[in-house]
């Protein structure tokens, strides 16, 4: 789904996005609905894109350039 409301469930979590290869123009909105941090990373877990505190949201866009560097954070907002 385009908009993901995620609750880390009591401890900080890492979220790996899908591969950026072949998904140019893809986008996802992630909202942290819990009380712990969610660290959003590229598909290979090597690069952190953004860290979402409780109540924060981010819009992530895929440029499709590579599996490991295809996603970019374009917006951060507190809810």
Short mmCIF file of C-alpha atoms in Angstrom, two decimals, residues 15-74:
data_model
loop_
_atom_site.label_atom_id
_atom_site.label_comp_id
_atom_site.label_asym_id
_atom_site.label_seq_id
_atom_site.Cartn_x
_atom_site.Cartn_y
_atom_site.Cartn_z
CA UNK A 15 12.79 -0.90 7.72
CA UNK A 16 14.44 -1.92 4.44
CA UNK A 17 12.70 -0.58 1.34
CA UNK A 18 12.20 -2.80 -1.73
CA UNK A 19 14.86 -2.85 -4.44
CA UNK A 20 15.10 0.42 -6.35
CA UNK A 21 15.89 -1.31 -9.64
CA UNK A 22 13.04 -1.04 -12.12
CA UNK A 23 10.71 0.86 -9.79
CA UNK A 24 11.40 4.38 -11.01
CA UNK A 25 8.60 6.72 -9.99
CA UNK A 26 7.51 4.51 -7.10
CA UNK A 27 6.67 6.21 -3.85
CA UNK A 28 5.61 5.34 -0.34
CA UNK A 29 4.50 7.38 2.67
CA UNK A 30 5.58 5.96 6.03
CA UNK A 31 4.11 7.17 9.33
CA UNK A 32 5.49 6.10 12.70
CA UNK A 33 2.42 5.56 14.87
CA UNK A 34 4.33 4.11 17.84
CA UNK A 35 6.61 5.52 20.49
CA UNK A 36 9.96 4.21 19.26
CA UNK A 37 12.24 5.16 16.35
CA UNK A 38 11.95 3.61 12.88
CA UNK A 39 15.13 3.78 10.78
CA UNK A 40 14.30 3.60 7.05
CA UNK A 41 17.08 2.15 4.86
CA UNK A 42 17.86 1.29 1.24
CA UNK A 43 17.00 -2.28 0.17
CA UNK A 44 20.46 -3.66 1.02
CA UNK A 45 20.42 -2.20 4.58
CA UNK A 46 23.67 -0.31 3.93
CA UNK A 47 22.39 3.27 3.84
CA UNK A 48 20.02 5.04 6.21
CA UNK A 49 17.61 7.34 4.38
CA UNK A 50 15.74 8.81 7.31
CA UNK A 51 14.95 8.17 10.96
CA UNK A 52 11.34 8.63 12.04
CA UNK A 53 10.55 9.53 15.64
CA UNK A 54 7.10 8.92 17.12
CA UNK A 55 4.44 10.74 15.11
CA UNK A 56 6.68 11.62 12.15
CA UNK A 57 6.01 10.79 8.50
CA UNK A 58 8.20 10.67 5.40
CA UNK A 59 7.49 10.52 1.69
CA UNK A 60 10.04 8.36 -0.11
CA UNK A 61 10.51 8.44 -3.89
CA UNK A 62 12.29 5.91 -6.07
CA UNK A 63 14.57 7.11 -8.87
CA UNK A 64 15.13 3.54 -10.14
CA UNK A 65 18.89 3.99 -10.52
CA UNK A 66 20.03 0.94 -8.55
CA UNK A 67 18.96 -1.68 -6.06
CA UNK A 68 21.04 -0.17 -3.26
CA UNK A 69 20.56 3.55 -3.93
CA UNK A 70 17.18 3.86 -5.61
CA UNK A 71 15.20 5.59 -2.87
CA UNK A 72 15.30 9.20 -1.62
CA UNK A 73 13.47 10.82 1.29
CA UNK A 74 11.71 13.92 0.04
#
